[in-house]
Amino acid sequence: MSMWKDQLSSKKDAPPPAADPTPLRDAAPVPAMPEPIAVAPAPTPVAAPRPATREVKESLIASDLTIEGKIEGSGHVRIAGKFKGDVNVQGDLTIEQGAKLSGGVKANKVVIAGELEGNIEAAKQVELLASGVLTGDVKCGTMTVATGARMRGQADFGWDGSEKKKDKDSDAA
């Protein structure tokens, strides 16, 4: 139903004009349809790279093992058995209750619940738990000693390299 009224009702009854089938000579040629251009798909968005945190693996010396040698690496080491030798890791070292390590230690964090006979050098943090026994010297950033822990040796912590150097320079003057 239309909403307006047709003004010329006579045109309504008239047949539509017929299209002239003869082409005009002067008419411009109709251009051919261009072939579709292949468009490369839009690149798939790539997830932003993760920060430099990577999954660190842990190596375990089981409680029923006794090993002699040297440990070096970038992961975490957990000793539940007995190990004789040096440990140099960029991760953490944990000596579990009942375990024993005889040797030098370099690690980011050292947790002692068992026994360590040897020196700890260049650790950022050392935790001597209540069941822990340390026989050796310690050089670290921070040290936590729980009630009941035992230690025999010297402890040097809370100093960074610049303060030690400053103290040595003032002693030389």
CSV table of N, CA and C in Angstrom, one decimal:
chain,number,residue,atom,x,y,z
A,1,MET,N,0.9,-1.2,0.0
A,1,MET,CA,0.0,0.0,0.0
A,1,MET,C,0.9,1.2,0.0
A,2,SER,N,0.6,2.1,-0.9
A,2,SER,CA,1.5,3.3,-1.0
A,2,SER,C,0.9,4.4,-0.2
A,3,MET,N,1.8,5.3,0.3
A,3,MET,CA,1.4,6.4,1.2
A,3,MET,C,1.1,7.7,0.4
A,4,TRP,N,1.4,7.7,-0.8
A,4,TRP,CA,1.1,8.9,-1.6
A,4,TRP,C,0.2,8.6,-2.8
A,5,LYS,N,-0.4,9.6,-3.3
A,5,LYS,CA,-1.4,9.4,-4.4
A,5,LYS,C,-0.7,9.8,-5.7
A,6,ASP,N,-0.8,8.9,-6.7
A,6,ASP,CA,-0.2,9.2,-8.0
A,6,ASP,C,-1.0,10.4,-8.6
A,7,GLN,N,-0.3,11.4,-9.0
A,7,GLN,CA,-0.9,12.6,-9.6
A,7,GLN,C,-1.4,12.4,-11.0
A,8,LEU,N,-0.6,11.6,-11.7
A,8,LEU,CA,-1.0,11.4,-13.1
A,8,LEU,C,-1.5,10.0,-13.3
A,9,SER,N,-2.7,9.8,-13.1
A,9,SER,CA,-3.3,8.4,-13.2
A,9,SER,C,-3.3,7.9,-14.6
A,10,SER,N,-3.2,8.8,-15.6
A,10,SER,CA,-3.2,8.4,-17.0
A,10,SER,C,-1.8,7.7,-17.3
A,11,LYS,N,-0.8,8.1,-16.7
A,11,LYS,CA,0.5,7.5,-17.0
A,11,LYS,C,0.6,6.1,-16.3
A,12,LYS,N,-0.3,5.9,-15.3
A,12,LYS,CA,-0.3,4.7,-14.7
A,12,LYS,C,-0.8,3.6,-15.6
A,13,ASP,N,-1.8,3.9,-16.4
A,13,ASP,CA,-2.3,2.9,-17.3
A,13,ASP,C,-1.5,2.7,-18.6
A,14,ALA,N,-0.6,3.7,-18.9
A,14,ALA,CA,0.2,3.6,-20.1
A,14,ALA,C,1.3,2.5,-20.0
A,15,PRO,N,1.5,1.8,-21.0
A,15,PRO,CA,2.6,0.8,-20.9
A,15,PRO,C,4.0,1.4,-20.9
A,16,PRO,N,4.9,0.8,-20.2
A,16,PRO,CA,6.3,1.4,-20.2
A,16,PRO,C,6.9,1.4,-21.5
A,17,PRO,N,7.8,2.4,-21.8
A,17,PRO,CA,8.4,2.5,-23.1
A,17,PRO,C,9.3,1.3,-23.3
A,18,ALA,N,9.4,0.8,-24.5
A,18,ALA,CA,10.2,-0.3,-24.9
A,18,ALA,C,11.6,0.1,-25.0
A,19,ALA,N,12.5,-0.7,-24.7
A,19,ALA,CA,14.0,-0.4,-24.8
A,19,ALA,C,14.3,-0.6,-26.2
A,20,ASP,N,15.2,0.3,-26.8
A,20,ASP,CA,15.6,0.2,-28.2
A,20,ASP,C,16.8,-0.8,-28.3
A,21,PRO,N,16.6,-1.9,-29.0
A,21,PRO,CA,17.6,-2.9,-29.0
A,21,PRO,C,18.8,-2.5,-29.9
A,22,THR,N,18.7,-1.5,-30.7
A,22,THR,CA,19.8,-1.1,-31.6
A,22,THR,C,20.8,-0.3,-30.9
A,23,PRO,N,22.0,-0.7,-30.8
A,23,PRO,CA,23.0,0.1,-30.1
A,23,PRO,C,23.4,1.4,-30.9
A,24,LEU,N,23.7,2.3,-30.2
A,24,LEU,CA,24.1,3.6,-30.8
A,24,LEU,C,25.6,3.5,-31.3
A,25,ARG,N,25.9,4.1,-32.5
A,25,ARG,CA,27.2,4.0,-33.0
A,25,ARG,C,28.2,4.8,-32.3
A,26,ASP,N,27.8,5.9,-31.8
A,26,ASP,CA,28.7,6.9,-31.2
A,26,ASP,C,28.9,6.6,-29.7
A,27,ALA,N,28.2,5.6,-29.2
A,27,ALA,CA,28.3,5.3,-27.8
A,27,ALA,C,29.7,4.8,-27.4
A,28,ALA,N,30.2,5.2,-26.3
A,28,ALA,CA,31.5,4.8,-25.8
A,28,ALA,C,31.5,3.3,-25.5
A,29,PRO,N,32.6,2.6,-25.8
A,29,PRO,CA,32.6,1.2,-25.5
A,29,PRO,C,32.5,0.9,-24.0
A,30,VAL,N,31.9,-0.1,-23.6
A,30,VAL,CA,31.8,-0.5,-22.2
A,30,VAL,C,33.1,-1.2,-21.8
A,31,PRO,N,33.8,-0.6,-20.8
A,31,PRO,CA,35.0,-1.3,-20.4
A,31,PRO,C,34.8,-2.7,-19.8
A,32,ALA,N,35.7,-3.6,-20.1
A,32,ALA,CA,35.6,-4.9,-19.6
A,32,ALA,C,35.8,-4.9,-18.1
A,33,MET,N,35.2,-5.8,-17.4
A,33,MET,CA,35.3,-5.8,-15.9
A,33,MET,C,36.8,-6.2,-15.6
A,34,PRO,N,37.4,-5.5,-14.8
A,34,PRO,CA,38.8,-5.8,-14.4
A,34,PRO,C,38.8,-7.1,-13.6
A,35,GLU,N,39.9,-7.9,-13.8
A,35,GLU,CA,40.0,-9.1,-13.0
A,35,GLU,C,40.2,-8.7,-11.5
A,36,PRO,N,39.7,-9.5,-10.6
A,36,PRO,CA,39.9,-9.2,-9.2
A,36,PRO,C,41.4,-9.3,-8.9
A,37,ILE,N,41.8,-8.3,-8.1
A,37,ILE,CA,43.2,-8.3,-7.7
A,37,ILE,C,43.3,-9.2,-6.4
A,38,ALA,N,44.3,-10.1,-6.5
A,38,ALA,CA,44.6,-10.9,-5.3
A,38,ALA,C,45.1,-10.1,-4.2
A,39,VAL,N,44.5,-10.2,-3.1
A,39,VAL,CA,44.9,-9.4,-1.9
A,39,VAL,C,45.5,-10.4,-0.9
A,40,ALA,N,46.6,-10.1,-0.4
A,40,ALA,CA,47.2,-10.9,0.6
A,40,ALA,C,46.4,-10.8,1.9
A,41,PRO,N,46.2,-11.9,2.6
A,41,PRO,CA,45.5,-11.8,3.8
A,41,PRO,C,46.2,-11.0,4.9
A,42,ALA,N,45.4,-10.4,5.7
A,42,ALA,CA,46.0,-9.5,6.7
A,42,ALA,C,46.8,-10.4,7.6
A,43,PRO,N,48.0,-9.9,8.1
A,43,PRO,CA,48.8,-10.7,9.0
A,43,PRO,C,48.1,-11.0,10.3
A,44,THR,N,48.3,-12.3,10.7
A,44,THR,CA,47.7,-12.7,11.9
A,44,THR,C,48.4,-12.0,13.1
A,45,PRO,N,47.6,-11.4,14.0
A,45,PRO,CA,48.2,-10.7,15.1
A,45,PRO,C,49.0,-11.7,15.9
A,46,VAL,N,50.2,-11.4,16.3
A,46,VAL,CA,51.1,-12.2,17.0
A,46,VAL,C,51.0,-11.8,18.5
A,47,ALA,N,51.0,-12.7,19.4
A,47,ALA,CA,50.9,-12.4,20.8
A,47,ALA,C,52.2,-11.6,21.2
A,48,ALA,N,52.1,-10.7,22.1
A,48,ALA,CA,53.2,-9.9,22.5
A,48,ALA,C,54.2,-10.9,23.2
A,49,PRO,N,55.5,-10.7,23.0
A,49,PRO,CA,56.4,-11.6,23.6
A,49,PRO,C,56.4,-11.5,25.1
A,50,ARG,N,56.5,-12.7,25.8
A,50,ARG,CA,56.5,-12.7,27.2
A,50,ARG,C,57.7,-12.1,27.8
A,51,PRO,N,57.6,-11.6,29.0
A,51,PRO,CA,58.8,-11.0,29.6
A,51,PRO,C,59.9,-12.1,29.7
A,52,ALA,N,61.0,-11.7,30.1
A,52,ALA,CA,62.2,-12.7,30.1
A,52,ALA,C,62.1,-13.7,31.2
A,53,THR,N,60.9,-14.0,31.7
A,53,THR,CA,60.8,-15.0,32.7
A,53,THR,C,60.6,-16.3,31.9
A,54,ARG,N,61.5,-17.2,32.3
A,54,ARG,CA,61.3,-18.5,31.7
A,54,ARG,C,61.2,-19.6,32.7
A,55,GLU,N,60.6,-20.7,32.4
A,55,GLU,CA,60.4,-21.7,33.4
A,55,GLU,C,61.7,-22.3,33.8
A,56,VAL,N,62.0,-22.3,35.0
A,56,VAL,CA,63.2,-22.9,35.5
A,56,VAL,C,63.0,-24.3,36.0
A,57,LYS,N,63.8,-25.2,35.6
A,57,LYS,CA,63.7,-26.6,36.0
A,57,LYS,C,64.4,-26.9,37.3
A,58,GLU,N,64.0,-27.9,38.0
A,58,GLU,CA,64.7,-28.2,39.3
A,58,GLU,C,65.2,-29.6,39.1
A,59,SER,N,66.5,-29.8,39.6
A,59,SER,CA,67.1,-31.1,39.6
A,59,SER,C,67.1,-31.6,41.0
A,60,LEU,N,66.9,-32.9,41.2
A,60,LEU,CA,66.8,-33.5,42.5
A,60,LEU,C,67.8,-34.6,42.7
A,61,ILE,N,68.5,-34.5,43.8
A,61,ILE,CA,69.3,-35.7,44.3
A,61,ILE,C,68.5,-36.3,45.4
A,62,ALA,N,68.0,-37.5,45.0
A,62,ALA,CA,67.0,-38.2,45.9
A,62,ALA,C,67.7,-38.6,47.2
A,63,SER,N,66.9,-38.9,48.2
A,63,SER,CA,67.3,-39.2,49.6
A,63,SER,C,68.1,-40.5,49.6
A,64,ASP,N,67.9,-41.4,48.7
A,64,ASP,CA,68.6,-42.7,48.7
A,64,ASP,C,69.9,-42.6,47.8
A,65,LEU,N,70.4,-41.4,47.4
A,65,LEU,CA,71.5,-41.3,46.5
A,65,LEU,C,72.7,-40.7,47.3
A,66,THR,N,73.9,-41.1,46.9
A,66,THR,CA,75.1,-40.4,47.4
A,66,THR,C,75.9,-40.2,46.1
A,67,ILE,N,76.2,-38.9,45.9
A,67,ILE,CA,76.9,-38.5,44.6
A,67,ILE,C,78.1,-37.7,45.0
A,68,GLU,N,79.2,-37.9,44.2
A,68,GLU,CA,80.4,-37.1,44.3
A,68,GLU,C,80.7,-36.4,42.9
A,69,GLY,N,81.0,-35.1,42.9
A,69,GLY,CA,81.2,-34.5,41.6
A,69,GLY,C,81.1,-33.0,41.7
A,70,LYS,N,80.6,-32.4,40.7
A,70,LYS,CA,80.4,-30.9,40.6
A,70,LYS,C,79.1,-30.6,39.9
A,71,ILE,N,78.4,-29.7,40.4
A,71,ILE,CA,77.1,-29.3,39.8
A,71,ILE,C,77.2,-27.9,39.3
A,72,GLU,N,76.9,-27.7,38.0
A,72,GLU,CA,76.9,-26.3,37.4
A,72,GLU,C,75.7,-26.2,36.6
A,73,GLY,N,75.0,-25.0,36.6
A,73,GLY,CA,73.9,-24.9,35.7
A,73,GLY,C,73.1,-23.6,36.0
A,74,SER,N,71.9,-23.5,35.4
A,74,SER,CA,71.1,-22.3,35.6
A,74,SER,C,69.8,-22.6,36.3
A,75,GLY,N,69.5,-23.9,36.5
A,75,GLY,CA,68.2,-24.2,37.2
A,75,GLY,C,68.4,-24.3,38.7
A,76,HIS,N,67.3,-24.8,39.3
A,76,HIS,CA,67.3,-25.0,40.8
A,76,HIS,C,67.8,-26.4,41.1
A,77,VAL,N,68.4,-26.6,42.2
A,77,VAL,CA,68.9,-27.9,42.7
A,77,VAL,C,68.4,-28.1,44.1
A,78,ARG,N,67.8,-29.3,44.3
A,78,ARG,CA,67.3,-29.8,45.6
A,78,ARG,C,68.1,-31.0,45.9
A,79,ILE,N,68.7,-31.0,47.1
A,79,ILE,CA,69.5,-32.1,47.6
A,79,ILE,C,68.7,-32.7,48.7
A,80,ALA,N,68.3,-34.0,48.6
A,80,ALA,CA,67.7,-34.8,49.6
A,80,ALA,C,68.6,-35.9,50.1
A,81,GLY,N,69.6,-36.2,49.3
A,81,GLY,CA,70.5,-37.3,49.7
A,81,GLY,C,71.8,-36.7,50.2
A,82,LYS,N,73.0,-37.3,49.7
A,82,LYS,CA,74.3,-36.8,50.1
A,82,LYS,C,75.0,-36.5,48.8
A,83,PHE,N,75.7,-35.3,48.9
A,83,PHE,CA,76.5,-34.8,47.7
A,83,PHE,C,77.8,-34.3,48.2
A,84,LYS,N,78.9,-34.7,47.6
A,84,LYS,CA,80.2,-34.2,47.9
A,84,LYS,C,80.8,-33.5,46.7
A,85,GLY,N,81.0,-32.2,46.8
A,85,GLY,CA,81.5,-31.5,45.6
A,85,GLY,C,80.9,-30.1,45.7
A,86,ASP,N,81.4,-29.2,44.7
A,86,ASP,CA,80.9,-27.9,44.6
A,86,ASP,C,79.6,-27.7,43.8
A,87,VAL,N,78.8,-26.8,44.2
A,87,VAL,CA,77.5,-26.5,43.6
A,87,VAL,C,77.6,-25.0,43.1
A,88,ASN,N,77.5,-24.8,41.8
A,88,ASN,CA,77.5,-23.5,41.2
A,88,ASN,C,76.3,-23.3,40.3
A,89,VAL,N,75.2,-22.8,40.8
A,89,VAL,CA,74.0,-22.6,40.0
A,89,VAL,C,73.5,-21.2,40.0
A,90,GLN,N,72.9,-20.8,38.9
A,90,GLN,CA,72.3,-19.5,38.8
A,90,GLN,C,70.9,-19.4,39.4
A,91,GLY,N,70.4,-20.6,39.8
A,91,GLY,CA,69.1,-20.6,40.5
A,91,GLY,C,69.2,-20.8,42.0
A,92,ASP,N,68.3,-21.6,42.6
A,92,ASP,CA,68.3,-21.7,44.0
A,92,ASP,C,68.8,-23.1,44.4
A,93,LEU,N,69.4,-23.2,45.6
A,93,LEU,CA,69.8,-24.5,46.1
A,93,LEU,C,69.1,-24.7,47.4
A,94,THR,N,68.5,-25.9,47.5
A,94,THR,CA,67.8,-26.3,48.7
A,94,THR,C,68.4,-27.6,49.3
A,95,ILE,N,68.8,-27.6,50.5
A,95,ILE,CA,69.3,-28.8,51.2
A,95,ILE,C,68.3,-29.2,52.2
A,96,GLU,N,67.6,-30.3,51.9
A,96,GLU,CA,66.5,-30.7,52.7
A,96,GLU,C,66.9,-31.4,54.0
A,97,GLN,N,66.0,-31.4,54.9
A,97,GLN,CA,66.3,-32.0,56.2
A,97,GLN,C,66.7,-33.5,56.0
A,98,GLY,N,67.8,-33.8,56.7
A,98,GLY,CA,68.4,-35.2,56.6
A,98,GLY,C,69.4,-35.3,55.4
A,99,ALA,N,69.5,-34.3,54.6
A,99,ALA,CA,70.5,-34.3,53.5
A,99,ALA,C,71.8,-33.7,53.9
A,100,LYS,N,72.9,-34.0,53.2
A,100,LYS,CA,74.2,-33.4,53.5
A,100,LYS,C,74.9,-33.0,52.3
A,101,LEU,N,75.5,-31.8,52.3
A,101,LEU,CA,76.3,-31.3,51.2
A,101,LEU,C,77.7,-30.9,51.7
A,102,SER,N,78.7,-31.5,51.1
A,102,SER,CA,80.1,-31.2,51.5
A,102,SER,C,80.8,-30.5,50.3
A,103,GLY,N,80.9,-29.2,50.4
A,103,GLY,CA,81.5,-28.5,49.3
A,103,GLY,C,81.1,-27.0,49.3
A,104,GLY,N,81.7,-26.3,48.3
A,104,GLY,CA,81.4,-24.9,48.2
A,104,GLY,C,80.1,-24.6,47.5
A,105,VAL,N,79.5,-23.5,47.7
A,105,VAL,CA,78.2,-23.2,47.1
A,105,VAL,C,78.2,-21.8,46.6
A,106,LYS,N,77.7,-21.6,45.3
A,106,LYS,CA,77.4,-20.3,44.7
A,106,LYS,C,76.0,-20.5,44.1
A,107,ALA,N,75.1,-19.7,44.6
A,107,ALA,CA,73.7,-19.8,44.1
A,107,ALA,C,73.0,-18.5,44.4
A,108,ASN,N,71.8,-18.2,43.8
A,108,ASN,CA,71.1,-17.0,44.1
A,108,ASN,C,70.5,-17.1,45.5
A,109,LYS,N,69.9,-18.2,45.8
A,109,LYS,CA,69.2,-18.4,47.1
A,109,LYS,C,69.6,-19.7,47.6
A,110,VAL,N,70.0,-19.8,48.9
A,110,VAL,CA,70.4,-21.1,49.5
A,110,VAL,C,69.5,-21.3,50.8
A,111,VAL,N,68.8,-22.4,50.8
A,111,VAL,CA,67.9,-22.8,51.9
A,111,VAL,C,68.5,-24.1,52.5
A,112,ILE,N,68.8,-24.0,53.8
A,112,ILE,CA,69.5,-25.1,54.5
A,112,ILE,C,68.6,-25.6,55.6
A,113,ALA,N,68.0,-26.8,55.4
A,113,ALA,CA,67.3,-27.5,56.4
A,113,ALA,C,68.0,-28.8,56.8
A,114,GLY,N,69.0,-29.2,56.0
A,114,GLY,CA,69.9,-30.3,56.4
A,114,GLY,C,71.2,-29.8,56.9
A,115,GLU,N,72.3,-30.4,56.3
A,115,GLU,CA,73.7,-30.0,56.8
A,115,GLU,C,74.5,-29.6,55.6
A,116,LEU,N,75.3,-28.5,55.8
A,116,LEU,CA,76.2,-28.0,54.8
A,116,LEU,C,77.6,-27.8,55.4
A,117,GLU,N,78.6,-28.5,54.9
A,117,GLU,CA,80.0,-28.4,55.3
A,117,GLU,C,80.7,-27.7,54.1
A,118,GLY,N,80.9,-26.4,54.2
A,118,GLY,CA,81.5,-25.7,53.1
A,118,GLY,C,81.1,-24.2,53.2
A,119,ASN,N,81.7,-23.4,52.3
A,119,ASN,CA,81.5,-22.0,52.3
A,119,ASN,C,80.4,-21.7,51.3
A,120,ILE,N,79.6,-20.6,51.6
A,120,ILE,CA,78.6,-20.1,50.7
A,120,ILE,C,79.2,-18.7,50.2
A,121,GLU,N,79.3,-18.6,48.9
A,121,GLU,CA,79.8,-17.3,48.3
A,121,GLU,C,78.8,-16.7,47.3
A,122,ALA,N,78.7,-15.4,47.3
A,122,ALA,CA,77.9,-14.7,46.3
A,122,ALA,C,76.4,-15.1,46.3
A,123,ALA,N,75.8,-15.5,47.3
A,123,ALA,CA,74.4,-15.7,47.4
A,123,ALA,C,73.7,-14.4,47.7
A,124,LYS,N,72.5,-14.2,47.1
A,124,LYS,CA,71.7,-13.1,47.4
A,124,LYS,C,71.0,-13.3,48.7
A,125,GLN,N,70.6,-14.5,49.0
A,125,GLN,CA,69.8,-14.8,50.2
A,125,GLN,C,70.2,-16.1,50.7
A,126,VAL,N,70.3,-16.2,52.0
A,126,VAL,CA,70.6,-17.5,52.7
A,126,VAL,C,69.5,-17.7,53.8
A,127,GLU,N,68.9,-18.8,53.9
A,127,GLU,CA,68.0,-19.2,54.9
A,127,GLU,C,68.5,-20.4,55.6
A,128,LEU,N,68.8,-20.3,56.9
A,128,LEU,CA,69.2,-21.4,57.7
A,128,LEU,C,68.0,-21.7,58.6
A,129,LEU,N,67.3,-22.8,58.3
A,129,LEU,CA,66.1,-23.2,59.0
A,129,LEU,C,66.4,-23.9,60.3
A,130,ALA,N,65.4,-24.1,61.1
A,130,ALA,CA,65.5,-24.6,62.5
A,130,ALA,C,66.3,-26.0,62.5
A,131,SER,N,66.2,-26.8,61.5
A,131,SER,CA,66.9,-28.1,61.5
A,131,SER,C,68.2,-28.0,60.8
A,132,GLY,N,68.6,-26.8,60.3
A,132,GLY,CA,69.8,-26.6,59.5
A,132,GLY,C,71.0,-26.5,60.3
A,133,VAL,N,72.1,-27.1,59.7
A,133,VAL,CA,73.5,-27.0,60.3
A,133,VAL,C,74.4,-26.5,59.3
A,134,LEU,N,75.2,-25.4,59.6
A,134,LEU,CA,76.1,-24.9,58.6
A,134,LEU,C,77.5,-24.8,59.3
A,135,THR,N,78.5,-25.5,58.6
A,135,THR,CA,79.8,-25.4,59.1
A,135,THR,C,80.6,-24.8,58.0
A,136,GLY,N,80.9,-23.5,58.0
A,136,GLY,CA,81.6,-22.8,57.0
A,136,GLY,C,81.3,-21.3,57.0
A,137,ASP,N,81.9,-20.6,56.1
A,137,ASP,CA,81.7,-19.1,56.0
A,137,ASP,C,80.6,-18.8,55.0
A,138,VAL,N,80.0,-17.7,55.3
A,138,VAL,CA,78.9,-17.2,54.5
A,138,VAL,C,79.1,-15.8,54.0
A,139,LYS,N,79.0,-15.5,52.7
A,139,LYS,CA,79.0,-14.2,52.1
A,139,LYS,C,77.7,-14.1,51.3
A,140,CYS,N,76.8,-13.2,51.8
A,140,CYS,CA,75.5,-13.1,51.1
A,140,CYS,C,74.9,-11.7,51.3
A,141,GLY,N,73.8,-11.5,50.6
A,141,GLY,CA,73.1,-10.2,50.7
A,141,GLY,C,72.3,-10.1,52.0
A,142,THR,N,71.4,-11.1,52.1
A,142,THR,CA,70.6,-11.2,53.3
A,142,THR,C,70.7,-12.6,53.9
A,143,MET,N,70.5,-12.7,55.2
A,143,MET,CA,70.6,-14.0,55.9
A,143,MET,C,69.5,-14.1,57.0
A,144,THR,N,68.8,-15.2,57.0
A,144,THR,CA,67.8,-15.5,57.9
A,144,THR,C,68.2,-16.7,58.7
A,145,VAL,N,68.2,-16.6,60.0
A,145,VAL,CA,68.6,-17.8,60.9
A,145,VAL,C,67.4,-18.1,61.8
A,146,ALA,N,66.8,-19.3,61.7
A,146,ALA,CA,65.7,-19.6,62.5
A,146,ALA,C,66.2,-20.1,63.9
A,147,THR,N,65.3,-20.0,64.9
A,147,THR,CA,65.6,-20.5,66.2
A,147,THR,C,65.9,-22.0,66.1
A,148,GLY,N,66.9,-22.4,66.7
A,148,GLY,CA,67.3,-23.8,66.7
A,148,GLY,C,68.3,-24.2,65.7
A,149,ALA,N,68.6,-23.3,64.7
A,149,ALA,CA,69.6,-23.6,63.7
A,149,ALA,C,71.0,-23.5,64.3
A,150,ARG,N,72.0,-24.2,63.7
A,150,ARG,CA,73.3,-24.2,64.2
A,150,ARG,C,74.3,-23.7,63.1
A,151,MET,N,75.3,-22.9,63.5
A,151,MET,CA,76.3,-22.5,62.6
A,151,MET,C,77.6,-22.3,63.3
A,152,ARG,N,78.7,-22.7,62.5
A,152,ARG,CA,80.0,-22.5,63.0
A,152,ARG,C,80.8,-22.0,61.8
A,153,GLY,N,81.2,-20.7,61.9
A,153,GLY,CA,81.9,-20.0,60.9
A,153,GLY,C,81.7,-18.5,60.9
A,154,GLN,N,82.1,-17.9,59.9
A,154,GLN,CA,81.9,-16.4,59.8
A,154,GLN,C,80.8,-16.1,58.9
A,155,ALA,N,80.1,-15.1,59.2
A,155,ALA,CA,79.0,-14.6,58.3
A,155,ALA,C,79.2,-13.2,57.9
A,156,ASP,N,79.2,-12.9,56.6
A,156,ASP,CA,79.3,-11.6,56.1
A,156,ASP,C,78.1,-11.3,55.2
A,157,PHE,N,77.2,-10.5,55.7
A,157,PHE,CA,76.0,-10.2,54.9
A,157,PHE,C,75.5,-8.8,55.1
A,158,GLY,N,74.7,-8.3,54.2
A,158,GLY,CA,74.2,-7.0,54.3
A,158,GLY,C,75.1,-5.9,53.7
A,159,TRP,N,76.2,-6.3,53.1
A,159,TRP,CA,77.1,-5.4,52.4
A,159,TRP,C,77.0,-5.6,51.0
A,160,ASP,N,77.0,-4.5,50.2
A,160,ASP,CA,77.2,-4.7,48.8
A,160,ASP,C,78.6,-4.3,48.4
A,161,GLY,N,79.0,-4.6,47.2
A,161,GLY,CA,80.4,-4.4,46.8
A,161,GLY,C,81.0,-3.0,46.9
A,162,SER,N,80.1,-2.0,46.7
A,162,SER,CA,80.6,-0.6,46.8
A,162,SER,C,81.0,-0.2,48.2
A,163,GLU,N,80.2,-0.7,49.2
A,163,GLU,CA,80.5,-0.3,50.6
A,163,GLU,C,81.8,-1.1,51.1
A,164,LYS,N,82.0,-2.3,50.7
A,164,LYS,CA,83.2,-3.0,51.0
A,164,LYS,C,84.4,-2.3,50.5
A,165,LYS,N,84.3,-1.9,49.2
A,165,LYS,CA,85.4,-1.2,48.6
A,165,LYS,C,85.7,0.1,49.2
A,166,LYS,N,84.6,0.8,49.6
A,166,LYS,CA,84.8,2.1,50.3
A,166,LYS,C,85.5,1.9,51.6
A,167,ASP,N,85.1,0.9,52.4
A,167,ASP,CA,85.8,0.6,53.7
A,167,ASP,C,87.2,0.3,53.5
A,168,LYS,N,87.6,-0.5,52.4
A,168,LYS,CA,89.0,-0.9,52.2
A,168,LYS,C,89.8,0.4,51.8
A,169,ASP,N,89.2,1.3,51.0
A,169,ASP,CA,89.9,2.5,50.6
A,169,ASP,C,90.1,3.4,51.8
A,170,SER,N,89.2,3.5,52.8
A,170,SER,CA,89.4,4.3,53.9
A,170,SER,C,90.4,3.7,54.9
A,171,ASP,N,90.5,2.4,54.9
A,171,ASP,CA,91.6,1.7,55.7
A,171,ASP,C,92.9,2.0,55.2
A,172,ALA,N,93.1,2.1,53.8
A,172,ALA,CA,94.4,2.3,53.2
A,172,ALA,C,94.9,3.7,53.4
A,173,ALA,N,94.0,4.7,53.7
A,173,ALA,CA,94.4,6.1,53.8
A,173,ALA,C,95.1,6.4,55.1
